[in-house]
Short mmCIF file of C-alpha atoms and ligand atoms in Angstrom, two decimals:
data_model
loop_
_atom_site.label_atom_id
_atom_site.label_comp_id
_atom_site.label_asym_id
_atom_site.label_seq_id
_atom_site.Cartn_x
_atom_site.Cartn_y
_atom_site.Cartn_z
CA UNK A 18 9.07 37.79 3.05
CA UNK A 19 7.15 35.31 5.05
CA UNK A 20 9.38 32.05 6.11
CA UNK A 21 8.95 29.00 3.95
CA UNK A 22 6.88 26.17 5.29
CA UNK A 23 7.82 22.38 5.38
CA UNK A 24 5.89 19.37 5.35
CA UNK A 25 4.84 17.66 9.24
CA UNK A 26 8.38 15.51 9.65
CA UNK A 27 7.92 11.79 8.90
CA UNK A 28 4.97 12.88 5.95
CA UNK A 29 6.30 12.54 2.39
CA UNK A 30 5.33 14.51 -0.66
CA UNK A 31 5.06 12.03 -3.30
CA UNK A 32 6.26 14.06 -6.49
CA UNK A 33 5.25 13.74 -10.09
CA UNK A 34 8.49 11.52 -11.13
CA UNK A 35 7.58 9.14 -8.23
CA UNK A 36 3.74 9.56 -7.98
CA UNK A 37 3.83 7.91 -11.76
CA UNK A 38 5.45 4.85 -10.21
CA UNK A 39 2.70 4.84 -7.56
CA UNK A 40 0.10 5.30 -10.45
CA UNK A 41 1.43 1.83 -12.13
CA UNK A 42 1.78 0.20 -8.99
CA UNK A 43 -2.12 1.23 -7.46
CA UNK A 44 -3.00 -0.29 -10.99
CA UNK A 45 -1.40 -3.65 -10.62
CA UNK A 46 -2.65 -3.41 -7.28
CA UNK A 47 -6.44 -2.60 -8.81
CA UNK A 48 -6.08 -5.56 -10.83
CA UNK A 49 -5.00 -8.20 -8.96
CA UNK A 50 -7.93 -7.50 -6.17
CA UNK A 51 -10.55 -7.82 -9.52
CA UNK A 52 -9.00 -10.96 -10.37
CA UNK A 53 -9.68 -12.19 -6.66
CA UNK A 54 -13.32 -11.22 -6.39
CA UNK A 55 -12.06 -8.68 -3.60
CA UNK A 56 -14.50 -5.50 -3.61
CA UNK A 57 -13.12 -1.61 -2.97
CA UNK A 58 -14.24 -0.08 0.45
CA UNK A 59 -13.18 3.05 1.11
CA UNK A 60 -13.61 4.11 5.03
CA UNK A 61 -13.06 7.62 6.66
CA UNK A 62 -9.56 8.99 7.82
CA UNK A 63 -10.87 9.76 11.53
CA UNK A 64 -12.13 7.16 13.56
CA UNK A 65 -13.20 7.50 17.48
CA UNK A 66 -10.10 6.53 19.81
CA UNK A 67 -12.05 4.00 21.35
CA UNK A 68 -12.41 1.66 18.09
CA UNK A 69 -8.59 1.62 17.72
CA UNK A 70 -8.11 1.18 21.62
CA UNK A 71 -10.85 -2.04 21.37
CA UNK A 72 -9.41 -3.58 18.24
CA UNK A 73 -6.03 -3.63 18.14
CA UNK A 74 -5.33 -3.75 22.31
CA UNK A 75 -4.45 -1.46 24.88
CA UNK A 76 -0.67 -2.81 25.27
CA UNK A 77 0.82 -2.79 21.79
CA UNK A 78 2.98 -0.12 20.28
CA UNK A 79 0.48 1.55 18.14
CA UNK A 80 -2.08 2.44 20.90
CA UNK A 81 0.53 2.84 23.77
CA UNK A 82 2.86 5.21 21.80
CA UNK A 83 2.14 5.62 17.90
CA UNK A 84 -1.30 7.38 17.90
CA UNK A 85 -2.31 10.75 16.63
CA UNK A 86 -5.23 11.27 19.27
CA UNK A 87 -6.95 14.60 19.84
CA UNK A 88 -10.01 15.79 21.08
CA UNK A 89 -12.26 17.60 18.73
CA UNK A 90 -12.54 21.29 20.29
CA UNK A 91 -16.03 21.65 18.43
CA UNK A 92 -17.77 18.85 20.45
CA UNK A 93 -15.27 17.24 22.93
CA UNK A 94 -15.08 14.14 20.93
CA UNK A 95 -11.95 11.92 21.48
CA UNK A 96 -10.38 11.24 17.92
CA UNK A 97 -7.76 9.27 15.99
CA UNK A 98 -6.25 9.28 12.80
CA UNK A 99 -6.39 5.71 11.69
CA UNK A 100 -2.85 3.86 12.37
CA UNK A 101 -4.54 0.61 10.27
CA UNK A 102 -7.58 0.23 8.15
CA UNK A 103 -8.34 -3.14 9.32
CA UNK A 104 -10.31 -1.94 12.80
CA UNK A 105 -12.47 0.23 10.50
CA UNK A 106 -13.05 -2.47 7.39
CA UNK A 107 -14.83 -4.20 10.59
CA UNK A 108 -16.65 -1.73 12.01
CA UNK A 109 -18.07 -0.72 8.25
CA UNK A 110 -18.85 -4.10 7.91
CA UNK A 111 -20.56 -4.46 11.42
CA UNK A 112 -22.76 -0.71 10.83
CA UNK A 113 -23.46 -1.41 7.01
CA UNK A 114 -23.99 -5.20 8.18
CA UNK A 115 -21.92 -6.03 4.75
CA UNK A 116 -21.78 -10.23 6.08
CA UNK A 117 -25.92 -10.57 6.40
CA UNK A 118 -25.87 -12.44 3.45
CA UNK A 119 -22.78 -14.04 3.89
CA UNK A 120 -19.29 -14.10 3.52
CA UNK A 121 -17.33 -10.52 1.80
CA UNK A 122 -14.05 -10.05 -0.26
CA UNK A 123 -12.87 -6.49 0.51
CA UNK A 124 -9.87 -4.39 -0.38
CA UNK A 125 -8.63 -0.72 0.40
CA UNK A 126 -5.46 1.72 0.01
CA UNK A 127 -4.73 4.66 1.64
CA UNK A 128 -3.12 6.68 4.48
CA UNK A 129 -2.14 5.62 7.91
CA UNK A 130 -0.82 7.54 10.77
CA UNK A 131 1.38 6.26 13.36
CA UNK A 132 3.82 8.93 15.34
CA UNK A 133 6.97 6.52 15.19
CA UNK A 134 10.59 7.56 14.79
CA UNK A 135 11.07 8.50 11.03
CA UNK A 136 13.39 6.56 9.22
CA UNK A 137 14.19 4.58 5.70
CA UNK A 138 10.61 2.82 5.60
CA UNK A 139 9.25 4.26 8.23
CA UNK A 140 7.15 7.07 8.27
CA UNK A 141 4.22 8.91 10.21
CA UNK A 142 2.41 8.69 7.36
CA UNK A 143 2.42 6.10 4.98
CA UNK A 144 0.03 4.02 2.56
CA UNK A 145 -0.82 0.70 2.74
CA UNK A 146 -3.50 -1.74 0.45
CA UNK A 147 -5.11 -4.80 2.05
CA UNK A 148 -7.47 -7.58 1.97
CA UNK A 149 -9.99 -8.35 4.07
CA UNK A 150 -11.92 -11.66 3.63
CA UNK A 151 -14.91 -11.62 6.22
CA UNK A 152 -16.78 -14.49 7.13
CA UNK A 153 -14.74 -17.86 6.32
CA UNK A 154 -13.51 -19.70 8.75
CA UNK A 155 -11.21 -22.12 6.61
CA UNK A 156 -7.79 -22.31 5.88
CA UNK A 157 -8.66 -22.26 2.58
CA UNK A 158 -9.43 -18.82 2.60
CA UNK A 159 -6.03 -17.98 4.30
CA UNK A 160 -4.31 -19.58 1.40
CA UNK A 161 -6.57 -17.38 -1.09
CA UNK A 162 -4.82 -14.19 0.26
CA UNK A 163 -1.16 -15.74 0.79
CA UNK A 164 -1.76 -17.17 -2.66
CA UNK A 165 -2.87 -13.81 -3.86
CA UNK A 166 0.10 -11.88 -2.17
CA UNK A 167 2.75 -14.30 -4.43
CA UNK A 168 0.52 -13.60 -7.29
CA UNK A 169 1.32 -9.62 -6.81
CA UNK A 170 5.12 -9.93 -6.36
CA UNK A 171 4.89 -12.10 -9.58
CA UNK A 172 2.97 -8.93 -11.63
CA UNK A 173 5.26 -6.86 -10.33
CA UNK A 174 8.66 -8.44 -10.99
CA UNK A 175 9.68 -8.26 -7.47
CA UNK A 176 12.06 -11.44 -6.20
CA UNK A 177 13.06 -13.01 -3.02
CA UNK A 178 10.24 -11.88 -0.90
CA UNK A 179 9.90 -14.75 1.56
CA UNK A 180 6.81 -15.50 3.33
CA UNK A 181 6.77 -16.52 7.37
CA UNK A 182 4.14 -18.27 8.49
CA UNK A 183 3.19 -19.48 12.39
CA UNK A 184 -0.06 -20.29 13.85
CA UNK A 185 -0.68 -18.41 17.55
CA UNK A 186 -4.09 -21.15 17.92
CA UNK A 187 -7.03 -20.03 20.03
CA UNK A 188 -7.24 -17.64 22.87
CA UNK A 189 -7.66 -20.54 25.12
CA UNK A 190 -4.36 -21.84 23.78
CA UNK A 191 -2.66 -18.74 24.29
CA UNK A 192 -3.61 -18.14 27.80
CA UNK A 193 -1.96 -21.65 28.50
CA UNK A 194 0.86 -20.63 27.08
CA UNK A 195 0.95 -17.03 28.98
CA UNK A 196 1.35 -18.64 32.02
CA UNK A 197 4.58 -20.58 31.28
CA UNK A 198 5.73 -17.97 28.92
CA UNK A 199 5.55 -15.56 31.98
CA UNK A 200 7.57 -18.04 34.59
CA UNK A 201 10.63 -18.29 31.99
CA UNK A 202 10.61 -14.32 31.67
CA UNK A 203 10.53 -14.16 35.46
CA UNK A 204 13.97 -15.98 35.02
CA UNK A 205 15.18 -14.27 32.86
CA UNK A 206 14.37 -10.64 34.09
CA UNK A 207 17.75 -9.09 34.14
CA UNK A 208 18.09 -9.13 30.22
CA UNK A 209 14.64 -7.69 29.80
CA UNK A 210 14.59 -3.80 29.11
CA UNK A 211 11.72 -1.36 30.16
CA UNK A 212 9.17 -2.45 27.48
CA UNK A 213 9.61 -6.40 27.75
CA UNK A 214 9.60 -6.04 31.52
CA UNK A 215 6.14 -3.94 31.23
CA UNK A 216 4.73 -6.00 28.83
CA UNK A 217 5.79 -9.39 30.64
CA UNK A 218 2.89 -9.69 32.91
CA UNK A 219 0.51 -7.22 30.57
CA UNK A 220 0.78 -8.85 27.34
CA UNK A 221 4.06 -11.17 27.77
CA UNK A 222 3.78 -12.63 23.66
CA UNK A 223 3.95 -9.53 22.61
CA UNK A 224 7.87 -10.00 24.21
CA UNK A 225 8.24 -12.26 21.40
CA UNK A 226 8.08 -9.40 18.97
CA UNK A 227 10.92 -7.23 20.50
CA UNK A 228 13.24 -5.73 18.23
CA UNK A 229 15.78 -5.34 20.53
CA UNK A 230 18.53 -8.15 20.15
CA UNK A 231 19.53 -8.83 23.96
CA UNK A 232 15.56 -9.65 24.59
CA UNK A 233 15.81 -11.96 21.60
CA UNK A 234 19.00 -13.28 22.28
CA UNK A 235 17.01 -14.23 26.04
CA UNK A 236 14.26 -15.75 24.60
CA UNK A 237 16.35 -18.40 23.09
CA UNK A 238 14.94 -21.06 25.35
CA UNK A 239 11.50 -19.83 25.90
CA UNK A 240 8.55 -22.23 25.64
CA UNK A 241 7.68 -22.85 21.66
CA UNK A 242 3.53 -21.39 21.41
CA UNK A 243 3.22 -23.91 18.61
CA UNK A 244 3.52 -27.11 21.36
CA UNK A 245 0.75 -25.17 22.92
CA UNK A 246 -1.75 -26.34 20.27
CA UNK A 247 -4.91 -28.09 20.58
CA UNK A 248 -5.87 -30.63 17.53
CA UNK A 249 -8.40 -28.18 15.62
CA UNK A 250 -5.90 -25.40 15.44
CA UNK A 251 -3.19 -27.86 14.31
CA UNK A 252 -5.35 -28.72 11.78
CA UNK A 253 -6.21 -25.23 10.71
CA UNK A 254 -3.03 -24.76 10.13
CA UNK A 255 -1.87 -28.16 8.39
CA UNK A 256 -4.27 -27.18 5.88
CA UNK A 257 -3.19 -24.06 5.35
CA UNK A 258 0.29 -25.35 4.89
CA UNK A 259 -1.00 -28.19 2.54
CA UNK A 260 -2.56 -25.59 0.25
CA UNK A 261 0.40 -23.37 0.21
CA UNK A 262 2.37 -26.32 -0.70
CA UNK A 263 -0.17 -26.78 -3.46
CA UNK A 264 0.21 -23.90 -4.79
CA UNK A 265 3.78 -24.07 -4.88
CA UNK A 266 4.29 -20.95 -2.31
CA UNK A 267 7.52 -21.66 -0.21
CA UNK A 268 7.15 -20.73 3.30
CA UNK A 269 8.92 -21.36 6.39
CA UNK A 270 7.00 -21.66 9.89
CA UNK A 271 8.77 -19.09 12.31
CA UNK A 272 7.44 -20.04 15.81
CA UNK A 273 8.18 -16.52 17.24
CA UNK A 274 6.21 -14.95 14.69
CA UNK A 275 3.48 -13.05 16.84
CA UNK A 276 2.52 -9.87 15.03
CA UNK A 277 2.07 -6.63 17.14
CA UNK A 278 -1.62 -6.45 16.79
CA UNK A 279 -3.77 -8.39 19.54
CA UNK A 280 -6.56 -9.02 17.41
CA UNK A 281 -4.94 -12.32 16.03
CA UNK A 282 -5.52 -15.54 16.46
CA UNK A 283 -4.15 -18.88 14.53
CA UNK A 284 -2.60 -18.31 11.23
CA UNK A 285 0.13 -15.21 11.13
CA UNK A 286 2.44 -14.49 8.56
CA UNK A 287 4.74 -11.74 7.08
CA UNK A 288 6.28 -11.25 3.51
CA UNK A 289 10.16 -10.42 4.44
CA UNK A 290 12.78 -9.03 1.83
CA UNK A 291 16.30 -8.74 2.97
CA UNK A 292 16.88 -5.79 0.54
CA UNK A 293 15.48 -3.04 2.25
CA UNK A 294 17.56 -2.95 5.87
CA UNK A 295 15.99 -3.13 8.81
CA UNK A 296 12.85 -2.30 7.25
CA UNK A 297 12.22 -5.81 5.84
CA UNK A 298 8.23 -6.65 6.68
CA UNK A 299 6.34 -5.56 3.29
CA UNK A 300 3.03 -7.26 4.00
CA UNK A 301 1.80 -8.38 7.02
CA UNK A 302 -1.39 -10.43 8.28
CA UNK A 303 -3.78 -12.98 9.77
CA UNK A 304 -6.98 -14.51 11.00
CA UNK A 305 -9.14 -12.27 13.64
CA UNK A 306 -11.87 -14.36 13.98
CA UNK A 307 -12.73 -12.47 17.50
CA UNK A 308 -12.42 -9.23 16.16
CA UNK A 309 -15.83 -8.98 15.24
CA UNK A 310 -17.25 -9.25 18.71
CA UNK A 311 -14.48 -7.38 20.58
CA UNK A 312 -15.94 -4.58 18.94
CA UNK A 313 -19.32 -5.01 19.32
CA UNK A 314 -20.52 -7.61 16.19
CA UNK A 315 -21.40 -10.68 15.99
CA UNK A 316 -18.89 -13.79 15.94
CA UNK A 317 -17.82 -13.25 12.58
CA UNK A 318 -14.19 -15.62 11.27
CA UNK A 319 -12.42 -13.42 9.44
CA UNK A 320 -8.73 -12.97 8.00
CA UNK A 321 -6.24 -10.21 6.27
CA UNK A 322 -3.49 -8.85 5.21
CA UNK A 323 -2.10 -5.35 5.44
CA UNK A 324 1.01 -4.24 3.02
CA UNK A 325 3.29 -1.45 3.39
CA UNK A 326 3.33 1.02 -0.40
CA UNK A 327 6.65 2.60 0.08
CA UNK A 328 8.47 -0.04 1.09
CA UNK A 329 7.07 -2.26 -1.96
CA UNK A 330 7.86 0.67 -4.50
CA UNK A 331 11.12 1.00 -3.00
CA UNK A 332 11.91 -2.38 -3.51
CA UNK A 333 10.33 -2.12 -7.13
CA UNK A 334 12.15 1.00 -7.48
CA UNK A 335 15.42 -1.04 -6.99
CA UNK A 336 14.42 -3.95 -8.95
CA UNK A 337 14.11 -1.49 -11.75
CA UNK A 338 10.80 -3.23 -12.52
CA UNK A 339 8.72 0.32 -12.78
CA UNK A 340 7.55 0.43 -16.23
CA UNK A 341 8.30 3.87 -18.19
CA UNK A 342 5.73 6.48 -18.10
CA UNK A 343 4.01 6.82 -21.51
CA UNK A 344 5.07 10.44 -23.49
CA UNK A 345 2.39 12.48 -24.41
CA UNK A 346 1.88 12.68 -27.99
CA UNK A 347 2.19 15.81 -28.75
CA UNK A 348 3.33 19.03 -27.89
CA UNK A 349 1.37 22.05 -29.72
CA UNK A 350 3.11 25.48 -30.57
CA UNK A 351 1.46 28.12 -31.47
CA UNK A 352 1.99 32.22 -32.06
CA UNK A 353 -0.38 34.73 -32.57
CA UNK A 354 -4.10 35.22 -31.08
CA UNK A 355 -5.69 33.83 -34.02
CA UNK A 356 -3.51 31.03 -33.74
CA UNK A 357 -4.26 30.30 -29.80
CA UNK A 358 -8.16 29.76 -31.03
CA UNK A 359 -7.62 27.60 -33.22
CA UNK A 360 -4.93 25.43 -31.45
CA UNK A 361 -6.66 25.05 -28.40
CA UNK A 362 -9.67 23.58 -30.77
CA UNK A 363 -7.28 21.41 -32.60
CA UNK A 364 -5.87 20.30 -29.08
CA UNK A 365 -9.49 19.58 -28.05
CA UNK A 366 -10.03 17.51 -30.86
CA UNK A 367 -7.00 15.50 -30.71
CA UNK A 368 -7.59 14.63 -26.81
CA UNK A 369 -11.20 13.39 -27.36
CA UNK A 370 -9.54 11.10 -29.92
CA UNK A 371 -7.54 9.59 -26.98
CA UNK A 372 -3.86 11.57 -27.31
CA UNK A 373 -2.29 13.10 -24.91
CA UNK A 374 -1.44 16.50 -25.55
CA UNK A 375 0.36 19.79 -23.90
CA UNK A 376 -0.99 22.94 -25.96
CA UNK A 377 1.72 25.51 -25.06
CA UNK A 378 0.90 28.15 -22.87
CA UNK A 379 2.69 31.44 -21.75
CA UNK A 380 4.01 32.86 -25.14
CA UNK A 381 7.75 33.39 -26.51
CA UNK A 382 9.29 32.64 -29.42
CA UNK A 383 8.72 29.59 -32.05
CA UNK A 384 12.48 28.31 -30.75
CA UNK A 385 11.91 28.83 -27.00
CA UNK A 386 8.87 26.86 -27.73
CA UNK A 387 10.43 24.10 -29.87
CA UNK A 388 12.93 23.42 -26.88
CA UNK A 389 10.20 23.26 -24.41
CA UNK A 390 8.31 20.89 -26.97
CA UNK A 391 12.06 18.68 -26.83
CA UNK A 392 12.04 18.84 -22.93
CA UNK A 393 8.56 17.57 -22.76
CA UNK A 394 9.25 13.88 -24.12
CA UNK A 395 6.58 14.44 -26.23
CA UNK A 396 6.37 12.51 -29.66
CA UNK A 397 5.58 15.11 -32.05
CA UNK A 398 5.36 18.58 -32.64
CA UNK A 399 2.52 20.43 -34.06
CA UNK A 400 2.77 23.86 -34.73
CA UNK A 401 0.22 26.95 -35.49
CA UNK A 402 1.27 29.86 -37.23
CA UNK A 403 0.78 32.73 -39.02
CA UNK A 404 0.73 30.51 -42.26
CA UNK A 405 -0.52 27.55 -41.55
CA UNK A 406 -3.49 29.35 -40.20
CA UNK A 407 -4.14 31.02 -43.41
CA UNK A 408 -4.10 27.62 -45.10
CA UNK A 409 -6.02 25.59 -42.17
CA UNK A 410 -3.27 23.65 -41.69
CA UNK A 411 -0.73 22.23 -39.10
CA UNK A 412 2.62 21.50 -39.05
CA UNK A 413 3.77 17.92 -38.13
CA UNK A 414 7.54 17.46 -36.72
CA UNK A 415 8.75 14.30 -35.55
CA UNK A 416 10.94 15.35 -32.01
CA UNK A 417 12.24 11.43 -31.62
CA UNK A 418 12.59 10.63 -35.06
CA UNK A 419 14.68 11.73 -38.34
CA UNK A 420 12.28 12.39 -40.63
CA UNK A 421 10.75 15.55 -42.88
CA UNK A 422 8.26 17.64 -41.46
CA UNK A 423 4.81 17.55 -42.86
CA UNK A 424 1.50 19.97 -43.22
CA UNK A 425 -1.79 18.03 -42.19
CA UNK A 426 -5.19 19.93 -42.68
CA UNK A 427 -7.55 20.81 -39.79
CA UNK A 428 -10.27 19.22 -41.30
CA UNK A 429 -8.46 15.26 -41.57
CA UNK A 430 -5.77 16.29 -38.65
CA UNK A 431 -7.42 13.34 -36.18
CA UNK A 432 -6.72 10.83 -39.20
CA UNK A 433 -3.27 12.09 -39.99
CA UNK A 434 -2.62 12.73 -36.20
CA UNK A 435 -3.49 9.08 -35.63
CA UNK A 436 -1.24 7.43 -38.39
CA UNK A 437 1.78 9.87 -37.60
CA UNK A 438 1.59 8.33 -33.93
CA UNK A 439 1.34 5.20 -34.87
CA UNK A 440 4.09 5.36 -37.58
CA UNK A 441 6.08 7.07 -34.18
CA UNK A 442 5.13 4.53 -31.99
CA UNK A 443 5.89 1.70 -34.23
CA UNK A 444 9.83 2.91 -35.13
CA UNK A 445 10.17 3.47 -31.27
CA UNK A 446 9.47 -0.21 -30.81
P1 ATP B 15 6.71 -2.85 12.29
O1 ATP B 15 7.11 -4.00 12.83
O2 ATP B 15 7.95 -2.78 10.64
O3 ATP B 15 6.71 -1.61 12.97
P2 ATP B 15 4.16 -3.68 12.30
O4 ATP B 15 3.89 -4.55 12.62
O5 ATP B 15 3.82 -1.85 12.69
O6 ATP B 15 5.59 -3.38 11.33
P3 ATP B 15 1.67 -3.75 10.65
O7 ATP B 15 0.98 -3.02 11.59
O8 ATP B 15 1.37 -5.43 10.18
O9 ATP B 15 3.18 -3.32 10.49
O10 ATP B 15 1.82 -3.18 8.76
C1 ATP B 15 1.77 -3.86 7.62
C2 ATP B 15 2.49 -3.15 6.90
O11 ATP B 15 2.73 -2.06 7.00
C3 ATP B 15 4.36 -3.52 7.42
O12 ATP B 15 4.92 -4.37 6.96
C4 ATP B 15 5.01 -2.36 6.83
O13 ATP B 15 5.51 -2.93 5.35
C5 ATP B 15 3.98 -1.00 7.07
N1 ATP B 15 4.10 -0.22 7.29
C6 ATP B 15 4.07 -0.32 8.92
N2 ATP B 15 4.37 0.87 9.61
C7 ATP B 15 4.74 1.58 8.87
C8 ATP B 15 5.57 2.77 8.79
N3 ATP B 15 5.60 3.26 10.15
N4 ATP B 15 6.08 3.20 7.75
C9 ATP B 15 6.14 2.60 6.41
N5 ATP B 15 5.48 1.38 6.46
C10 ATP B 15 4.88 0.65 7.21
MG1 MG B 16 4.93 -1.16 14.03
#
């Protein structure tokens, strides 16, 4: 016998029980996006490597060590499985002139790929949904996106996800800050780890992002980026904070928050929970006014966020807020060749009327079929045996209620079955 194969490490199967929760989750996300006027976009999982190099930045975790990159053996192209979807969304917007007639609001959902060390809440294939508002410059749309997230947590019944906010200013403001930060880091060089030492000169802001507590400790007295912001940046940040306050969305300003991707400016934010251990950031975003130009488009202000579906579904599960999946309405039991055909047509009629019907397959005694009906979770069993077949009827049996079974006529099946489902559901509350 051949050795059984396994999925790739860090890439998970979502099995049916869990997939039901995902479907329910995705339906809530889709509804939320629609209610905010965001339109869906679907971009390929594969892009040219250069897109991510240019968009995300060379000196970032993603580009330095997390990308699944390979050469297409058929034509020699360098390709990468998308590690995130903002770069692709902006690439598509430029390629198809999506902002030609003015700003657009877009959203996406799907798998992303990063070669990280797998652990709880951190996988190599994981899923994000995200929203991108392209062509809007003001803090009003930053607020819109953040308020949308707050509304989504509410729709999901999730509590205790806190918002951290910062402004990282303009490129010029960061350049001035950079010089001061490097001077500070040079004084603290003994406390820095290899990553931090390397980034100190190539991308010192990234050092602020370090997950190493020793490095974080050395940063205690580091200069604060907020103090380097000019009037315009501060006004943008002030405008955002005012709108969030008006909307009743609490936040705390975290001056160390810089985000792990290079393309951000002005607003950056993260939604964090304490309930998932180390992997507590469930959603992150910010403004990226320079990205369009960086990948060859016209200057276009933009802002967006991406949320981790695995982490949010885990939180949803722990909170016990996942809605129960709907039971099938009927399990259709039948025996004998003529009965199979009769049952098939009856099942089709009920499905066309909107009912979920599982038709027994694979034969077996009435008793064993009845057991399967019970295990299926269906509200009702429908039975077709020789007797029923001769009479042109089906036997209807309540599986979740103590009620007498009944015969229903095939030619009035749908109406009788509708009524039976209604009463079974009503009694179930
Ligand atoms: P981290 O600091 O945890 O590595 P990040 O800054 O790399 O996060 P983003 O690129 O901002 O993450 O992605 C947005 C969200 O996507 C994260 O907040 C998280 O919820 C989710 N996410 C990112 N990487 C992973 C992963 N490897 N597995 C599962 N979810 C992830
Ligand atoms: Mg990361």
